[in-house]
Coordinates of C-alpha atoms and ligand atoms in Angstrom, one line a residue:
M1 CA 113.6 95.0 165.9
S2 CA 113.8 98.8 166.2
P3 CA 110.6 100.7 166.9
E4 CA 108.8 102.6 164.2
P5 CA 110.6 105.6 162.9
T6 CA 109.3 109.2 162.8
L7 CA 111.7 110.1 160.0
R8 CA 112.0 108.3 156.7
L9 CA 114.2 108.8 153.7
R10 CA 112.8 107.0 150.6
I11 CA 115.4 106.5 147.9
D12 CA 113.8 106.1 144.5
K13 CA 116.2 103.5 143.0
Q14 CA 114.6 103.7 139.6
A15 CA 115.3 107.4 139.5
L16 CA 118.9 106.8 140.7
A17 CA 119.5 104.2 138.0
S18 CA 117.9 106.4 135.4
N19 CA 120.1 109.4 136.4
W20 CA 123.2 107.3 136.0
R21 CA 122.1 106.1 132.6
E22 CA 121.2 109.6 131.4
L23 CA 124.6 111.0 132.7
D24 CA 126.3 108.1 131.0
R25 CA 124.4 108.9 127.7
M26 CA 125.2 112.6 127.9
S27 CA 128.9 111.6 128.4
G28 CA 128.9 110.5 124.8
T29 CA 131.7 108.0 124.1
A30 CA 133.0 108.4 127.6
S31 CA 131.5 106.3 130.4
A32 CA 130.2 107.7 133.6
G33 CA 131.6 106.7 136.9
A34 CA 130.0 107.6 140.2
A35 CA 131.1 109.9 143.0
V36 CA 129.9 108.1 146.1
K37 CA 131.8 110.0 148.8
A38 CA 130.2 111.2 152.0
D39 CA 128.0 108.1 152.1
C40 CA 126.6 108.8 148.6
Y41 CA 126.1 112.5 149.4
G42 CA 124.1 111.5 152.5
L43 CA 121.7 109.1 150.9
G44 CA 123.5 105.9 152.0
I45 CA 126.1 103.7 150.3
D46 CA 124.1 100.6 151.1
Q47 CA 121.0 102.0 149.5
C48 CA 122.6 103.6 146.4
V49 CA 125.8 101.7 145.4
P50 CA 124.1 98.4 144.4
T51 CA 121.8 100.3 142.1
L52 CA 124.6 102.3 140.6
R53 CA 126.6 99.1 140.1
D54 CA 123.7 97.3 138.5
A55 CA 123.1 100.3 136.2
G56 CA 126.6 99.9 134.9
A57 CA 129.0 102.1 136.9
R58 CA 132.5 100.7 137.0
H59 CA 134.4 103.5 138.7
F60 CA 133.5 104.7 142.1
F61 CA 135.1 107.7 143.8
V62 CA 135.3 108.4 147.5
A63 CA 137.2 111.2 149.3
H64 CA 138.6 109.4 152.4
W65 CA 140.3 106.0 152.9
S66 CA 137.8 105.4 155.7
E67 CA 135.0 105.2 153.0
V68 CA 136.6 102.3 151.2
A69 CA 135.4 99.4 153.4
A70 CA 131.7 100.1 153.2
L71 CA 132.0 100.5 149.4
R72 CA 133.9 97.3 148.9
A73 CA 131.1 95.3 150.4
H74 CA 129.0 96.1 147.3
I75 CA 131.2 96.1 144.3
D76 CA 133.0 93.3 142.8
G77 CA 135.8 94.0 140.3
A78 CA 134.8 97.6 139.9
Q79 CA 137.4 100.2 140.8
I80 CA 137.5 102.4 143.9
A81 CA 139.4 105.6 143.6
V82 CA 140.3 107.7 146.7
L83 CA 140.3 111.4 145.8
H84 CA 142.3 112.7 148.8
G85 CA 145.2 110.5 148.0
P86 CA 147.9 109.0 150.2
V87 CA 148.3 111.6 152.9
H88 CA 150.0 109.2 155.3
D89 CA 152.3 106.2 154.7
S90 CA 149.6 104.0 156.2
D91 CA 147.3 105.0 153.3
V92 CA 149.7 103.4 150.9
A93 CA 149.7 100.1 152.8
Y94 CA 145.9 100.2 153.0
A95 CA 145.6 100.8 149.2
L96 CA 147.8 97.8 148.5
E97 CA 145.8 95.7 150.9
T98 CA 142.3 96.7 149.6
G99 CA 143.1 97.4 145.9
A100 CA 141.6 100.9 146.2
V101 CA 143.5 103.2 143.9
P102 CA 144.8 106.6 145.2
V103 CA 144.5 109.8 143.3
I104 CA 147.9 111.4 143.6
N105 CA 147.5 115.1 144.3
S106 CA 151.0 116.4 145.0
L107 CA 154.7 115.6 144.4
D108 CA 154.9 114.5 148.1
Q109 CA 152.0 112.1 147.5
A110 CA 153.7 110.8 144.3
R111 CA 157.0 110.1 146.2
R112 CA 155.1 108.5 149.1
W113 CA 153.3 106.2 146.7
T114 CA 156.4 105.3 144.8
S115 CA 158.5 104.5 147.8
G116 CA 155.6 102.7 149.6
T117 CA 154.9 100.5 146.6
A118 CA 158.6 99.9 145.7
G119 CA 158.8 97.5 142.8
A120 CA 155.1 96.9 142.6
N121 CA 154.5 99.4 139.7
A122 CA 151.1 99.8 141.2
K123 CA 148.5 101.9 139.3
C124 CA 147.5 105.2 140.5
H125 CA 145.5 108.2 139.3
L126 CA 146.8 111.7 138.9
M127 CA 144.9 114.9 139.8
I128 CA 146.2 117.9 137.8
D129 CA 145.2 121.3 139.1
T130 CA 144.0 123.4 136.1
G131 CA 142.7 126.3 138.2
I132 CA 140.5 125.2 141.2
N133 CA 143.5 125.5 143.5
R134 CA 142.3 122.8 145.8
L135 CA 144.0 119.5 145.2
G136 CA 146.3 118.4 142.4
V137 CA 149.8 118.9 141.0
A138 CA 150.5 122.0 139.0
P139 CA 151.0 121.7 135.2
S140 CA 154.5 122.9 135.8
E141 CA 155.2 120.0 138.1
L142 CA 154.3 117.3 135.5
S143 CA 157.9 117.1 134.3
D144 CA 159.2 116.2 137.8
P145 CA 160.8 112.8 138.1
A146 CA 158.3 112.0 140.9
I147 CA 155.5 112.1 138.2
A148 CA 157.5 110.2 135.6
A149 CA 157.9 107.4 138.1
L150 CA 154.1 106.9 138.4
N151 CA 152.1 104.3 136.5
I152 CA 149.1 106.5 135.8
D153 CA 145.7 105.0 135.0
I154 CA 143.4 108.0 134.9
A155 CA 144.8 111.6 134.5
M156 CA 142.1 113.9 135.8
S157 CA 141.3 117.5 136.6
H158 CA 138.4 119.2 138.2
L159 CA 136.3 122.1 136.9
A160 CA 135.9 125.1 139.3
N161 CA 133.0 126.9 137.5
A162 CA 131.1 124.2 135.6
D163 CA 127.8 125.3 137.0
E164 CA 128.2 128.7 135.4
N165 CA 128.7 129.9 131.9
S166 CA 132.2 131.1 132.7
A167 CA 135.2 131.6 130.4
M168 CA 137.1 129.6 133.1
N169 CA 135.5 126.3 131.7
A170 CA 137.2 126.6 128.3
R171 CA 140.4 127.8 129.9
Q172 CA 140.5 124.7 132.1
L173 CA 139.6 122.5 129.1
S174 CA 142.5 123.7 127.0
A175 CA 144.9 123.6 130.0
F176 CA 143.9 120.0 130.7
R177 CA 144.5 119.0 127.0
E178 CA 148.0 120.4 127.2
C179 CA 148.7 118.6 130.4
L180 CA 147.5 115.3 128.8
D181 CA 150.2 115.7 126.2
A182 CA 152.8 116.1 129.0
V183 CA 152.1 113.0 131.0
S184 CA 151.7 109.4 130.2
H185 CA 148.3 107.9 131.2
D186 CA 145.8 105.3 130.2
S187 CA 142.7 107.4 130.2
A188 CA 141.5 110.9 131.0
S189 CA 138.7 112.4 133.1
L190 CA 137.5 116.0 133.6
S191 CA 133.8 116.4 134.1
N192 CA 131.7 116.3 137.3
S193 CA 127.9 116.5 137.0
A194 CA 127.9 120.1 135.8
G195 CA 130.7 119.4 133.4
I196 CA 128.6 116.7 131.7
G197 CA 126.1 119.5 131.0
L198 CA 128.9 121.5 129.2
G199 CA 129.0 118.8 126.5
T200 CA 131.0 115.9 125.3
D201 CA 134.1 118.1 124.6
Y202 CA 134.6 118.0 128.3
A203 CA 133.9 114.2 128.8
F204 CA 137.2 112.5 127.6
D205 CA 137.1 108.8 128.6
L206 CA 135.4 108.9 132.0
T207 CA 133.0 111.4 133.7
R208 CA 132.6 111.6 137.5
P209 CA 129.1 112.7 138.3
G210 CA 128.1 112.9 142.0
L211 CA 125.4 115.5 142.7
S212 CA 123.2 114.7 139.7
L213 CA 123.1 111.0 140.4
Y214 CA 121.2 112.0 143.5
G215 CA 118.9 114.4 141.9
G216 CA 120.9 117.6 141.8
V217 CA 120.6 119.9 138.8
P218 CA 123.6 122.2 138.6
R219 CA 123.0 123.3 135.0
D220 CA 119.9 123.8 132.9
E221 CA 121.0 121.1 130.4
L222 CA 120.2 118.6 133.1
L223 CA 116.7 120.0 133.9
G224 CA 114.0 117.5 132.8
V225 CA 116.7 114.8 132.5
I226 CA 117.6 114.3 136.2
K227 CA 114.9 112.9 138.5
Q228 CA 114.4 113.4 142.2
V229 CA 115.9 110.5 144.1
A230 CA 115.5 111.4 147.8
H231 CA 112.1 111.8 149.3
V232 CA 112.1 113.1 152.9
Q233 CA 109.1 112.0 155.0
V234 CA 108.4 113.3 158.5
A235 CA 105.8 112.3 161.1
I236 CA 103.6 114.5 163.2
I237 CA 104.4 113.5 166.8
Q238 CA 101.9 115.7 168.6
T239 CA 99.0 118.1 167.8
R240 CA 97.8 121.0 170.0
M241 CA 95.4 123.9 170.0
L242 CA 96.9 127.4 170.3
K243 CA 95.0 130.3 171.9
A244 CA 95.2 133.8 170.4
G245 CA 98.5 135.2 171.7
D246 CA 100.3 131.9 172.2
A247 CA 103.9 131.9 170.8
V248 CA 105.6 128.9 169.2
G249 CA 109.1 127.6 169.7
Y250 CA 112.3 129.2 170.8
N251 CA 112.1 133.0 171.0
G252 CA 108.4 132.9 170.1
E253 CA 108.8 134.0 166.6
F254 CA 105.3 133.0 165.6
T255 CA 102.3 134.2 167.6
A256 CA 98.8 132.9 166.9
K257 CA 96.4 135.7 166.1
T258 CA 93.3 133.5 166.5
P259 CA 92.9 130.0 168.0
M260 CA 94.4 127.5 165.7
R261 CA 95.5 123.9 165.5
V262 CA 99.1 123.0 165.0
G263 CA 101.3 119.9 164.8
T264 CA 104.8 119.2 166.1
V265 CA 106.9 117.3 163.6
S266 CA 110.0 115.4 164.2
L267 CA 112.5 117.2 162.0
G268 CA 115.5 119.3 163.1
Y269 CA 119.0 120.4 162.8
A270 CA 120.5 117.0 163.1
D271 CA 118.4 115.9 160.2
G272 CA 119.8 118.7 158.0
F273 CA 116.9 121.0 158.7
L274 CA 118.8 124.1 159.8
R275 CA 117.3 127.2 161.1
V276 CA 117.9 129.1 157.8
R277 CA 115.6 126.6 156.1
G278 CA 112.6 127.4 158.3
P279 CA 111.4 130.8 157.1
G280 CA 108.9 130.4 154.2
A281 CA 109.2 126.6 154.3
V282 CA 106.3 124.2 154.1
L283 CA 105.6 120.5 154.6
M284 CA 103.3 118.8 152.2
A285 CA 100.2 116.7 153.0
G286 CA 99.5 115.4 149.6
E287 CA 98.8 118.5 147.5
R288 CA 98.3 120.7 150.6
A289 CA 101.2 122.9 151.7
L290 CA 101.4 123.4 155.5
R291 CA 103.5 126.3 156.6
I292 CA 106.2 125.9 159.2
L293 CA 105.6 128.3 162.2
G294 CA 108.5 129.9 164.2
K295 CA 112.0 128.7 164.5
V296 CA 113.3 125.2 163.9
S297 CA 113.8 124.0 167.5
M298 CA 116.6 121.4 167.7
D299 CA 114.7 118.2 166.8
M300 CA 111.3 119.7 165.9
V301 CA 109.3 122.1 163.8
V302 CA 105.7 123.2 164.3
V303 CA 103.3 123.3 161.3
D304 CA 100.0 125.0 160.8
L305 CA 97.2 122.4 160.8
S306 CA 94.3 124.9 160.7
E307 CA 93.4 123.7 157.2
A308 CA 94.1 120.1 157.9
D309 CA 91.7 118.8 160.5
D310 CA 92.1 115.3 159.3
L311 CA 95.7 115.1 160.2
G312 CA 96.9 113.9 163.6
E313 CA 99.7 112.1 165.5
G314 CA 101.5 109.5 163.5
D315 CA 100.5 111.0 160.1
W316 CA 103.3 111.5 157.6
L317 CA 104.2 114.7 155.8
E318 CA 106.7 115.2 153.0
L319 CA 109.4 117.8 152.9
P320 CA 109.7 119.3 149.4
F321 CA 113.0 118.0 148.3
H322 CA 113.2 118.7 144.5
L323 CA 116.8 119.9 144.9
P324 CA 117.0 122.9 142.6
D325 CA 113.7 124.3 144.0
A326 CA 114.6 123.5 147.6
A327 CA 118.0 125.2 147.2
Q328 CA 116.5 128.3 145.8
Q329 CA 113.9 128.4 148.6
S330 CA 116.4 128.1 151.3
A331 CA 119.7 129.5 150.1
V332 CA 121.4 126.2 151.1
S333 CA 123.2 124.6 148.2
Q334 CA 122.0 121.4 146.6
Y335 CA 125.1 119.6 147.9
E336 CA 124.5 120.8 151.4
L337 CA 120.8 119.8 151.3
L338 CA 121.9 116.2 150.6
T339 CA 125.0 115.8 152.7
T340 CA 123.5 117.2 155.9
L341 CA 120.6 114.7 156.0
G342 CA 122.0 113.0 159.0
H343 CA 121.7 109.5 160.4
R344 CA 118.3 109.4 162.0
F345 CA 116.2 108.6 158.9
A346 CA 114.9 105.1 158.3
R347 CA 116.2 104.6 154.8
Ligands
PLP1 C1 133.0 115.3 144.3 C2 133.8 115.2 143.1 C3 133.1 114.9 141.9 C4 131.6 114.9 141.7 O1 131.2 116.2 141.6 P1 129.7 116.7 141.5 O2 129.7 118.1 141.3 O3 129.0 116.2 142.8 O4 129.1 115.9 140.3 C5 133.9 114.7 140.8 N1 135.3 114.8 140.8 C6 135.9 115.1 142.0 C7 137.4 115.2 141.9 C8 135.2 115.4 143.1 O5 135.8 115.7 144.2

């Protein structure tokens, strides 16, 4: 048995299931899949995928082939799609062995898939680049014989500016529609979380939410709909009295003006709490906000306990983690707040 943790990540599974259902509802006649790459955006495949599966998700998206195995353990018959596609020949063999379906992103990947699966007529997905210029074949490449040789299940594209009211959204939508006429496919998919907020015109047959499953709110349409999933709890590991003039932490950025009681809390960079998040941040003891003093110092922060005599070593505090608010407070994106949580939390 491992000793008691001083960091906990509580995953609210009801909120997670509710988020998937709401995103599925907002997808209209399309169904919602689930982007579960990066270990469910840092929250944990083992904690999240069974809930998403039981809520009804049937299409799971990861970025790397190395993410397939952990996911397979939890889904039975649902489909795993690998967004980065077959970069190496060994990826093709791995796809055939595991049943994970590659997203083809280039003519090279298309040829690699076709030659590696010779005769199998194996299904793949196709990413079409309609303006993000990241992954995907260009619309002008769709007439290439390498694309015609594919057996395409989902034809997809990815929105670059869906979290903004940008003219780019409508441009990508109409470009995607034209591409769908040019390539044979079973179904079509365009929207990520923010795209779902743009409305059902953008939904096609399948949506691919990630961020909002885990509590992210990239557009106002999702405010009040999406619930907080991750709750970050941190323990006080030591308390101390400062004298007037005592400085706290690296570079002594906070100096006590009067004697005061402070607590050292086990939360640091490796837990996603980067130095940029320190200034102005608080930890909550119930309704009380305790300010963080000085710099985040590797594995620790120091909080002001002058108004919290009752708190001592071993007591738990909560890091405010309502993602839109936390992102605004810290200038760290909602994606980064989640994916940098690290591996030291008891989940
Ligand atoms: C990560 C990803 C998603 C999910 O995006 P969110 O903004 O997190 O909802 C959807 N589609 C693709 C291709 C992705 O890479």
